[in-house]
Coordinates of C-alpha atoms in Angstrom, one line a residue:
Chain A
X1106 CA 0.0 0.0 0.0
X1107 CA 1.1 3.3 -1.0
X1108 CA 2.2 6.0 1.8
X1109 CA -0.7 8.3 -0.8
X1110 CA -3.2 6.3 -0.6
X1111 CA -4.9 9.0 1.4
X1112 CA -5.0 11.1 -1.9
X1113 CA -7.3 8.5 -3.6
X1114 CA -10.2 9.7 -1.1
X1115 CA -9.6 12.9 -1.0
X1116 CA -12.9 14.3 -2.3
X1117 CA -11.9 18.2 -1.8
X1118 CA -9.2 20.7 -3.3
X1119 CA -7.8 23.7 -1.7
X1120 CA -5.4 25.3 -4.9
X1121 CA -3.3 28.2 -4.2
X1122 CA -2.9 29.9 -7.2
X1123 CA 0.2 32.6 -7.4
X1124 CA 3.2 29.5 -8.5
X1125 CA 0.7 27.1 -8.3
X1126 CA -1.8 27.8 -11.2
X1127 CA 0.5 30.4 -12.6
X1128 CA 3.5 32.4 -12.4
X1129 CA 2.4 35.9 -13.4
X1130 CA 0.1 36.1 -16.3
X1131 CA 1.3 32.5 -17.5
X1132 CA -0.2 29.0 -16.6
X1133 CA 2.1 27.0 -15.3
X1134 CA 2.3 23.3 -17.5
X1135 CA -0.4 20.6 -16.5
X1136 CA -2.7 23.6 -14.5
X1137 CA -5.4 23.4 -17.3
X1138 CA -4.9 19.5 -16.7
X1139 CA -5.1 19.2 -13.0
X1140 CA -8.8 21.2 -13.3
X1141 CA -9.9 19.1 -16.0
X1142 CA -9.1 15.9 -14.0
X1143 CA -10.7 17.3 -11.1
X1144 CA -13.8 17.6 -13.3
X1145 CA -13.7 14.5 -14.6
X1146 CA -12.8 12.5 -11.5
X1147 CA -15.8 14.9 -9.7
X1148 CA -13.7 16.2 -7.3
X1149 CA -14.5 19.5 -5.3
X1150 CA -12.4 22.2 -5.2
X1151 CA -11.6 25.5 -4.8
X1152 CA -9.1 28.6 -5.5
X1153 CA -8.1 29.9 -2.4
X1154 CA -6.5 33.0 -3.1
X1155 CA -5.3 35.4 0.3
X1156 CA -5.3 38.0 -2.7
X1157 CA -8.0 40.5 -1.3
X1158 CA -8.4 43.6 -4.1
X1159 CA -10.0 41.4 -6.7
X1160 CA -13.8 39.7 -7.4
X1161 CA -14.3 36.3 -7.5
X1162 CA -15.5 36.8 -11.4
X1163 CA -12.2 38.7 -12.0
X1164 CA -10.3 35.9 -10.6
X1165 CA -12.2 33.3 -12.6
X1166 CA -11.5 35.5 -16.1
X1167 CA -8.1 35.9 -15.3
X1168 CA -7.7 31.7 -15.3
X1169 CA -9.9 31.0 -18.3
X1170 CA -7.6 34.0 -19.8
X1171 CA -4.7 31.6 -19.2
X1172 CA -6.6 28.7 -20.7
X1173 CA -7.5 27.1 -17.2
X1174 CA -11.2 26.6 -16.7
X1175 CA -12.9 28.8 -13.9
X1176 CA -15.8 29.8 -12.6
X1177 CA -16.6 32.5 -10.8
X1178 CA -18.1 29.5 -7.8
X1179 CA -14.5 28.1 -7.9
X1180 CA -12.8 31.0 -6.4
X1181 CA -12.8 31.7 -2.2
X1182 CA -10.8 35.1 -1.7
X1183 CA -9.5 36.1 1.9
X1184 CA -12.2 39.0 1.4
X1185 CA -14.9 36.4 1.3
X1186 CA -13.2 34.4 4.1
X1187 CA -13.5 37.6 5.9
X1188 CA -17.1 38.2 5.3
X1189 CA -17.7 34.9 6.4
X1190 CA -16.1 35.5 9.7
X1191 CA -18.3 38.7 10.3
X1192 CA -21.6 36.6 9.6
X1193 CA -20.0 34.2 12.0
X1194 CA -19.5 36.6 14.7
X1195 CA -21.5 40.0 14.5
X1196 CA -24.3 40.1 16.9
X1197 CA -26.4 41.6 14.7
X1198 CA -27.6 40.6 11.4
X1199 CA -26.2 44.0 9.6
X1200 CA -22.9 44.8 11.6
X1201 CA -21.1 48.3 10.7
X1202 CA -17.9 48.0 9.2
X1203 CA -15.1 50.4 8.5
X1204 CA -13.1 48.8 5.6
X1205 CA -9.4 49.8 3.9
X1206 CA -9.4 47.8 1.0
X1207 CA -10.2 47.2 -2.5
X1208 CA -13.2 46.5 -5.0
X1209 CA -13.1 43.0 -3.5
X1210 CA -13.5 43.6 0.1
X1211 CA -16.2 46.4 -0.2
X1212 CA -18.2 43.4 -2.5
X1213 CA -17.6 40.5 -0.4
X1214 CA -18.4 42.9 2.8
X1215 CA -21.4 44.2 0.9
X1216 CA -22.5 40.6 0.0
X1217 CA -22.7 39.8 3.6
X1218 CA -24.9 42.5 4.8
X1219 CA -22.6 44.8 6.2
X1220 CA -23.3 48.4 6.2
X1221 CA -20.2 51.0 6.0
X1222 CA -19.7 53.5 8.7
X1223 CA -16.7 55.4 9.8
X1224 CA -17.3 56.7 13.0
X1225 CA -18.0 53.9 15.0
X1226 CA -18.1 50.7 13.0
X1227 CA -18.5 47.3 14.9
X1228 CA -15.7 46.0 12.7
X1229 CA -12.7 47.2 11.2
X1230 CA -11.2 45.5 7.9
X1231 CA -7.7 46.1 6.3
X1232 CA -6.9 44.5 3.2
X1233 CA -4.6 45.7 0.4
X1234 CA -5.6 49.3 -0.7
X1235 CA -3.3 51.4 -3.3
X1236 CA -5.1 54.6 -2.4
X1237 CA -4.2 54.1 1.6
X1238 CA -3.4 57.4 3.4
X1239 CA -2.8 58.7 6.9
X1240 CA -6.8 59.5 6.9
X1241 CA -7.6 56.0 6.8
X1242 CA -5.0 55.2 9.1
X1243 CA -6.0 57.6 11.0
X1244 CA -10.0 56.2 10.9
X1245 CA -9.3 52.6 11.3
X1246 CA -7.1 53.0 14.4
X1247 CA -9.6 55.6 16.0
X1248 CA -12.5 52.9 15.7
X1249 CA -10.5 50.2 16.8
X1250 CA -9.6 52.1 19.8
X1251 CA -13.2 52.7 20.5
X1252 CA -13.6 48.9 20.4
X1253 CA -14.3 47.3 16.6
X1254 CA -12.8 44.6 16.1
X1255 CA -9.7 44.4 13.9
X1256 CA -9.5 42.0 11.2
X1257 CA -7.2 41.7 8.5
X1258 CA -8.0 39.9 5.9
X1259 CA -4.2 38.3 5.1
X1260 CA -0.9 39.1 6.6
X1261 CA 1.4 39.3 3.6
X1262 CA 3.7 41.8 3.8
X1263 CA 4.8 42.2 0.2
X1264 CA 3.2 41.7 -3.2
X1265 CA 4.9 40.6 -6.0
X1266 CA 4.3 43.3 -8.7
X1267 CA 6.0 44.1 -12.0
X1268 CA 8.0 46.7 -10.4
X1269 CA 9.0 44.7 -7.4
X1270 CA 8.2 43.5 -4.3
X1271 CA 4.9 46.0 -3.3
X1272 CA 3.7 46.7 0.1
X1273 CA 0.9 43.8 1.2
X1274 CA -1.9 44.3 3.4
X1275 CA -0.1 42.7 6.4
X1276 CA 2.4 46.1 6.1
X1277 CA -0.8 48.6 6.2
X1278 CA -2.2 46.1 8.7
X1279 CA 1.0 46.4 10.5
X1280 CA 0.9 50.4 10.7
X1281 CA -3.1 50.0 12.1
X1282 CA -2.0 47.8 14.3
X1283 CA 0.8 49.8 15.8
X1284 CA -1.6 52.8 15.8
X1285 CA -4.3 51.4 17.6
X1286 CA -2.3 49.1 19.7
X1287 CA -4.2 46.2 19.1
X1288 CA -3.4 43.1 17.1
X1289 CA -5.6 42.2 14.3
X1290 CA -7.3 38.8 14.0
X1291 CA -5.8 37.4 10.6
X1292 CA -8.2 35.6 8.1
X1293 CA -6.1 34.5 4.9
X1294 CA -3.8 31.5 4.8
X1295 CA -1.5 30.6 7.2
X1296 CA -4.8 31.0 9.7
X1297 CA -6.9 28.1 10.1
X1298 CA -9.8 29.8 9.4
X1299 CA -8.9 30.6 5.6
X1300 CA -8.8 26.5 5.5
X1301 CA -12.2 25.9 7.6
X1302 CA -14.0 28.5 5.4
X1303 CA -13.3 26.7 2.6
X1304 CA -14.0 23.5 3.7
X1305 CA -17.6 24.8 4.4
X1306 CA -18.1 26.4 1.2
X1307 CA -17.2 22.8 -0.4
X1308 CA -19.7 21.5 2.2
X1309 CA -17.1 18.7 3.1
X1310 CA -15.4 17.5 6.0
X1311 CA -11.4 18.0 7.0
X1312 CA -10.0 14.3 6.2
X1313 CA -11.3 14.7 2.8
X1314 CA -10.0 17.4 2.3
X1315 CA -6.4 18.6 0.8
X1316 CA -4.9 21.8 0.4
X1317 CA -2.2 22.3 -2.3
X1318 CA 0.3 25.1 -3.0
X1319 CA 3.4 26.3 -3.6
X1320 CA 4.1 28.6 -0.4
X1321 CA 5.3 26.2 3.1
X1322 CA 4.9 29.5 4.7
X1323 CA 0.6 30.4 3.7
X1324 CA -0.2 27.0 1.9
X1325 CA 1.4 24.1 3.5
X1326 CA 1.2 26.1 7.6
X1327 CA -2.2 26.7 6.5
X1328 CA -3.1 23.2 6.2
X1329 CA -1.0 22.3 9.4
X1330 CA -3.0 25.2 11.3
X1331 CA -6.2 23.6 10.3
X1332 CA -5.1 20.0 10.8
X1333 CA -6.1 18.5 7.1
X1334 CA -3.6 17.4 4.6
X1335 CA -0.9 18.8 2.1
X1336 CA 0.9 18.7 -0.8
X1337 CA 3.8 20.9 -1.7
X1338 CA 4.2 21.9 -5.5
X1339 CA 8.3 22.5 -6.6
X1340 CA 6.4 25.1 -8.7
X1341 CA 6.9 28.4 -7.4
X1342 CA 8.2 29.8 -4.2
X1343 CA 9.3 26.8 -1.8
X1344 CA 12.1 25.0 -2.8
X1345 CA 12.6 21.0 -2.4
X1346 CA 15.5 22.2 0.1
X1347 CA 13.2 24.7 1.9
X1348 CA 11.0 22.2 2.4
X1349 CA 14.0 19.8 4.0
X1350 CA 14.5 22.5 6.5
X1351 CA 11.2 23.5 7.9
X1352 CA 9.4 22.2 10.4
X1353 CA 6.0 22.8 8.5
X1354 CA 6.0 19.7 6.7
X1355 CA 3.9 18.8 3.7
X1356 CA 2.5 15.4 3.5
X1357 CA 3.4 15.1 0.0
X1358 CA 6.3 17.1 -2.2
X1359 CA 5.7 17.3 -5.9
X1360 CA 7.5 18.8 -8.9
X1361 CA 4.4 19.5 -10.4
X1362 CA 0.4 18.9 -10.9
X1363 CA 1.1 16.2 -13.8
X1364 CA 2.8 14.0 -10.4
X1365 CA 0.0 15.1 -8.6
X1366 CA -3.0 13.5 -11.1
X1367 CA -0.5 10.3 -11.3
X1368 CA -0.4 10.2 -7.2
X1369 CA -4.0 10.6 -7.0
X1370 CA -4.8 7.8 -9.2
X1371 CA -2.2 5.1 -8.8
Chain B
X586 CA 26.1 67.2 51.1
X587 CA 23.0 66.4 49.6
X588 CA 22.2 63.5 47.5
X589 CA 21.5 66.3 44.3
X590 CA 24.5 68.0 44.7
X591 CA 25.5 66.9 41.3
X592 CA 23.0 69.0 40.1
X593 CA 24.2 72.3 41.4
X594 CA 27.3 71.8 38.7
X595 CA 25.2 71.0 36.0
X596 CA 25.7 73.2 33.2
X597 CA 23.7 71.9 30.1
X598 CA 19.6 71.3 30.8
X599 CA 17.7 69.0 27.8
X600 CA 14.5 69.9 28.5
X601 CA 11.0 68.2 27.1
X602 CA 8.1 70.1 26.3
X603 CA 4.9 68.1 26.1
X604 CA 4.0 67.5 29.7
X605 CA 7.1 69.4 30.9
X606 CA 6.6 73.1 29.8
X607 CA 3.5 72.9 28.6
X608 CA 0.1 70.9 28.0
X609 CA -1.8 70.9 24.7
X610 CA -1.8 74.6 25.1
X611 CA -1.4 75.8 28.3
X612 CA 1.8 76.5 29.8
X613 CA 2.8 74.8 32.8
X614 CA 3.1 76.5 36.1
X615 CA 6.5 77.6 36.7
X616 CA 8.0 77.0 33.4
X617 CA 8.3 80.2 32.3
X618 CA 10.1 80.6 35.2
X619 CA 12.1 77.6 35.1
X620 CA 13.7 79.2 32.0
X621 CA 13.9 82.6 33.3
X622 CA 16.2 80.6 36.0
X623 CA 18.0 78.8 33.5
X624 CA 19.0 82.4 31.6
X625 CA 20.0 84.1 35.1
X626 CA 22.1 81.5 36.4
X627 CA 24.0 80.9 33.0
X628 CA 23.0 77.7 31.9
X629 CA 23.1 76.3 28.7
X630 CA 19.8 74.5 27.3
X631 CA 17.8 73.1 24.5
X632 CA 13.9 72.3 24.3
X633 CA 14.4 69.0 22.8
X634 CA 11.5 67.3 20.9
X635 CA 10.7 64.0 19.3
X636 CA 8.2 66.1 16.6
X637 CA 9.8 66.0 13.3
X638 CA 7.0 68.0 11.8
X639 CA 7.7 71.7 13.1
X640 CA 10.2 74.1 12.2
X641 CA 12.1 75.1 15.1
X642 CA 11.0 78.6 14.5
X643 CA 7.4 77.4 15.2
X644 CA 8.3 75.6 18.2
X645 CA 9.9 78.9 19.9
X646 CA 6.7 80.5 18.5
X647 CA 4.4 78.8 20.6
X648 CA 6.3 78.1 23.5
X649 CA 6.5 82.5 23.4
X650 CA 2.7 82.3 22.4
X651 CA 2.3 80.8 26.4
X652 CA 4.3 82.8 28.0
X653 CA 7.7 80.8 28.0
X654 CA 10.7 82.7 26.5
X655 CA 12.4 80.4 23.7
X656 CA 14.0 81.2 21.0
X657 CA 14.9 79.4 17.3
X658 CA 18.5 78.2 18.6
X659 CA 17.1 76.9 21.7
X660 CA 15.1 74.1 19.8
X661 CA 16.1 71.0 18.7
X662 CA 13.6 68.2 17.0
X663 CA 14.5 64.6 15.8
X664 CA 14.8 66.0 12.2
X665 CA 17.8 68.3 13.3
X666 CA 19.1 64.9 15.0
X667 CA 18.3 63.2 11.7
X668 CA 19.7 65.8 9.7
X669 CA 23.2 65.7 11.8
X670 CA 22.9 61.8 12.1
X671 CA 23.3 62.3 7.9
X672 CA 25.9 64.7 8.1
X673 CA 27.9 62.4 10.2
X674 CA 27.8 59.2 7.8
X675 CA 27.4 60.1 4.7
X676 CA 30.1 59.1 2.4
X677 CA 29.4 62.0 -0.2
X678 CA 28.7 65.8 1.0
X679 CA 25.4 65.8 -0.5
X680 CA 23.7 62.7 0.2
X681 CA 20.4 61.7 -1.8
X682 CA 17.3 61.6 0.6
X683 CA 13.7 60.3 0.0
X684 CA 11.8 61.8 2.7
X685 CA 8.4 61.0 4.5
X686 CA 7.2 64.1 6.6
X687 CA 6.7 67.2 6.8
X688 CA 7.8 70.7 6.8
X689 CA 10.5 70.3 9.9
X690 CA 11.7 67.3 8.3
X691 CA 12.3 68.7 4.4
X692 CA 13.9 72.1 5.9
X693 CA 16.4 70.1 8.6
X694 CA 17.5 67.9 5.6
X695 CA 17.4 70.5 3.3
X696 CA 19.8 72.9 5.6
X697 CA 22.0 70.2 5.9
X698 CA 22.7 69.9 2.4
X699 CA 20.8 67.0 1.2
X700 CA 18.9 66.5 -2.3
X701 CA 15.9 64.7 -2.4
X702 CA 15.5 62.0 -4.9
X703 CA 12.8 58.9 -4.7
X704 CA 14.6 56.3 -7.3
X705 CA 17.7 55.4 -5.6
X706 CA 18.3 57.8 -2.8
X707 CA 21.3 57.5 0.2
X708 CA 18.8 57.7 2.6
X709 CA 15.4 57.2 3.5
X710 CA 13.6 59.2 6.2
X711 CA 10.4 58.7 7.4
X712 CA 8.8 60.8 10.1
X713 CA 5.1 62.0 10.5
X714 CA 3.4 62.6 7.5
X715 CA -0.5 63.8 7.7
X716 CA -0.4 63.4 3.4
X717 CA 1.5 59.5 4.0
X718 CA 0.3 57.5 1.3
X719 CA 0.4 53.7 0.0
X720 CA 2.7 55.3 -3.0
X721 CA 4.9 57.2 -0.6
X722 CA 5.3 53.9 1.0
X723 CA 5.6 51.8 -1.9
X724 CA 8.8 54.7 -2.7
X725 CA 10.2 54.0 0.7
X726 CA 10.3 50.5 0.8
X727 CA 11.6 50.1 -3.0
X728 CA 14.6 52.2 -2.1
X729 CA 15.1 50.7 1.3
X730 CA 14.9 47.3 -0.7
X731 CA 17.6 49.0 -3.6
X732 CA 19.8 49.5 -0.4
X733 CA 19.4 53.1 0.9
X734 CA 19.4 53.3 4.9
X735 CA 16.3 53.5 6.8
X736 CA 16.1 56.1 9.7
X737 CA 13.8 56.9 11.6
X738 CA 12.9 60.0 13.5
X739 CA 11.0 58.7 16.3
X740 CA 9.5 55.7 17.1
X741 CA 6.6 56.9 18.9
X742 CA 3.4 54.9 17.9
X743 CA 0.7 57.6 18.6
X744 CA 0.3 61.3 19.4
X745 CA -2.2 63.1 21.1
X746 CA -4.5 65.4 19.1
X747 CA -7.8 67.2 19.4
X748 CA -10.0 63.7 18.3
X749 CA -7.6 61.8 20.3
X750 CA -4.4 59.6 20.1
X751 CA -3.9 59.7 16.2
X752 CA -1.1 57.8 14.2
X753 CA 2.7 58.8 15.2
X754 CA 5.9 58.3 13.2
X755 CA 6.5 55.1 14.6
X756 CA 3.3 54.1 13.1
X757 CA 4.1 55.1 9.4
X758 CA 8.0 53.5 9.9
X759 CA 6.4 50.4 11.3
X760 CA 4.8 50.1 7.8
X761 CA 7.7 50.9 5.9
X762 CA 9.9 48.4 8.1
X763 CA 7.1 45.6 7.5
X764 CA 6.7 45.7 3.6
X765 CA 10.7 46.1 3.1
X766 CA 12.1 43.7 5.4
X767 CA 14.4 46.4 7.5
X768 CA 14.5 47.7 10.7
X769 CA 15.0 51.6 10.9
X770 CA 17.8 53.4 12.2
X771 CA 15.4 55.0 15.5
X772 CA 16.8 58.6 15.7
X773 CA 14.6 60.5 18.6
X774 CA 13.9 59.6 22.0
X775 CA 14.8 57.1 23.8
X776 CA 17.4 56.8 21.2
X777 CA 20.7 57.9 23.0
X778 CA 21.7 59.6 19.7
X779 CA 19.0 62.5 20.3
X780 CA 21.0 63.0 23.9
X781 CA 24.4 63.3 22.2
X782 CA 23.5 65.4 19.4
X783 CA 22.1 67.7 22.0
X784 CA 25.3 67.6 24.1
X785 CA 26.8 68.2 20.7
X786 CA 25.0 71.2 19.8
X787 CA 25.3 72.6 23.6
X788 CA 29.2 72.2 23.2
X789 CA 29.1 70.4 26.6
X790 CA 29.9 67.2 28.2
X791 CA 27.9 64.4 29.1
X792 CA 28.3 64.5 33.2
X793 CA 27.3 68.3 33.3
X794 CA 24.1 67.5 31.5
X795 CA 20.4 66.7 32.6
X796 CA 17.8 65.7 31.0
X797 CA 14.3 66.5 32.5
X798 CA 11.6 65.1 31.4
X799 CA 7.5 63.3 31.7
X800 CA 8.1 60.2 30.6
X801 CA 9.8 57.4 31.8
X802 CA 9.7 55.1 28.8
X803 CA 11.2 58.4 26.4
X804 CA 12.9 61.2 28.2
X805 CA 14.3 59.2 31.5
X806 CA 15.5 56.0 29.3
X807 CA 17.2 58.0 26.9
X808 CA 19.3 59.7 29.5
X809 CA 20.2 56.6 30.6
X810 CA 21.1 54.9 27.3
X811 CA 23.1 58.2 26.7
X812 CA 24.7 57.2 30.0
X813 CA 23.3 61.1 31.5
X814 CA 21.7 62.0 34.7
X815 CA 18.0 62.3 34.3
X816 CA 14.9 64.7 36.1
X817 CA 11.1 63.3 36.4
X818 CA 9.0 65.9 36.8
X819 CA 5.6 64.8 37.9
X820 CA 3.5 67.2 35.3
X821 CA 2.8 64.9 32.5
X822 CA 2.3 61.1 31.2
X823 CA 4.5 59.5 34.0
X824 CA 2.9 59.2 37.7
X825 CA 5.0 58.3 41.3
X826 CA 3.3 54.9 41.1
X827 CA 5.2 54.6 37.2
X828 CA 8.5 55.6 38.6
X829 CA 8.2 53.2 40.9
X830 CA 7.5 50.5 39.4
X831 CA 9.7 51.0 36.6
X832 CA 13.3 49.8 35.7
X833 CA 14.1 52.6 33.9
X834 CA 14.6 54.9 37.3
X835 CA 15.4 59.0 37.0
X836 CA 18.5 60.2 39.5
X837 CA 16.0 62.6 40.8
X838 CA 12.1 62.5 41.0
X839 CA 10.4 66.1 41.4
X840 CA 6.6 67.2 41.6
X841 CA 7.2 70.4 39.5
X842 CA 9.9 72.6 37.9
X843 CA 9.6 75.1 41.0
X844 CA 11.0 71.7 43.4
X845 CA 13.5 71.6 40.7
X846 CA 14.6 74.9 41.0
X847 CA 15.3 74.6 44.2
X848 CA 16.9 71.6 44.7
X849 CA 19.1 72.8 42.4
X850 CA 19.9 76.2 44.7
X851 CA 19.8 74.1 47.9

């Protein structure tokens, strides 16, 4: 018996996307593959993205752009995880929410009922937002000293952009939380909750359920955090000797999603 | 022979202002005459400040505005410390800066002979910034990640205003340090740099020179990483109870500036 044969059931997929799917604005070889065998074998899945700024629907275009079949239903961002977590949580059924972020946090937040207020908001949200400014700065940590609570919706502290390494949400993040004093509770991969989010989306339970990327830092800690199974790709970030030195151990290493499809069914 | 009989041969005074000469804007009992002391008995003395955003002309302004006789020459903020901390090590005489802040930071860099330039300066300074933005701190952390050095000119994390404790310097340099992967070179208060380029500039030495203060965790600690004798006056954000407790403990402990006074006659 294989030390994989845990793969065979695994009825739910957790994909990363940035050196998983694609590198830039190029699929990577055997992507469009992978989600054509997960559609044929009828396994669940999901994109889970910590990326915060975009809509589902311009997630899913951007993949079939690359030839890799998406639909908008496919695609969980760390704004939607965040949403969730408000639903979860708020006391009411329309909580107030002061949010720095982008087109896709004020959607997801909108989506889930929440109502926008500055001056006293039950929660505040910080995601990635290229027009961020002392004012907002200035407005998140005011209402989080008057007691919303802080989320942020993913803790990356850089971006990779075409001019380099950007500033992430986790660095605006960081300068709300140095303002206010308080910490933020983190939503996006590595937290648990990114993984547990997803898994209710796909309606599934944990032991069926795999997560797969590139990154042992989000991905592969993310799946640790939330105690289900993973599989490293040698596609993007993590290296095979990165992955010899960290304690955050995949269960599987692969050099790419054409190893993956042949693990999974032999 | 009393135990503040050091303090009788003390000929250089570093004196705070928030808390110690004034509050918000009202002078403090007995400063005015605390200075009027400090001129009759010869003394040498700065008003040293962690705000990087004034120039010290507007600093002498308001502290004249209450009452309290101050002049230019007799201010010094963390961007003069920044300014000279420049002077001192750069390699070339006119150093590249990209700057975050304001007014008091562009003319101390500025008079000290520095051109600005946001592609690959020298240096990169970031100090409170009411127009701080996510493309002023995309600008700081590409350069700090091209090489230039980071300072800082104070660390401290919030400042009081009108609406309340709004985002300080140290909150805006937090972000910086968090999307580029550097710590700053801290430059103000508690930093024992801001204590020797005050002895500097008061042509003095180090054991004939105080520094009085409100605060424990800025004023007291930076006399003692500047290895300098240090005054708590009980006026501002530090209580007894504070001193007490701390391990950062002031050679003397006095309720007001007129107790200082004396103990420095008696």
């Amino acid at each position: 018996m294989s030390e994989t044969n845990w793969l065979k059931d695994c009825e739910g997929f957790l994909i990363d996307l940035d050196g998983t799917m694609y590198r830039g604005n190029q699929a990577i070889p055997c992507a469009r593959e992978f989600v054509e065998w997960l559609n044929r074998t009828g396994r669940k899945y999901l994109f889970v993205t910590n990326n915060s700024s975009k809509l589902p629907r311009q997630v899913a275009d951007k993949l079939s752009g690359m030839g890799i079949p998406a639909e908008e239903e496919h695609v969980f961002t760390s704004s939607q995880a965040t949403a969730m977590y408000i639903k979860d949580h708020a006391k009411l059924a329309n909580p107030t929410v002061y949010a720095i972020g982008e087109e896709g946090v004020v959607a997801a937040l909108e989506e889930a009922g929440c109502r926008f207020d500055e001056e006293s908001p039950d929660y505040v949200v910080v995601g990635i937002d290229r027009q961020f400014s002392y004012e907002k700065l200035k407005t998140a940590s005011f209402a989080v000293q008057k007691g919303a609570i802080f989320l942020g919706t993913n803790a990356d502290k850089r971006v990779p952009t075409e001019e380099g390494l950007a500033p992430g949400a986790g660095s605006l993040s960081r300068a709300v939380a140095t303002a206010s004093g308080v910490e933020p509770v983190w939503i996006g991969k590595p937290e648990a909750r990114m993984v547990k989010y997803s898994i209710k989306r796909l309606g599934l339970i944990p032991e069926k359920t795999v997560i797969v990327g590139d990154n042992l830092e989000t991905d592969i800690l993310a799946g640790i955090n939330a105690g289900i199974r993973s599989v490293l790709v040698l596609t993007g970030y993590s290296g095979m000797q990165d992955a010899q030195q960290t304690l955050h151990k995949p269960d599987l290493i692969v050099k790419d999603l054409a190893e993956l499809i042949s693990k999974c069914e032999n």
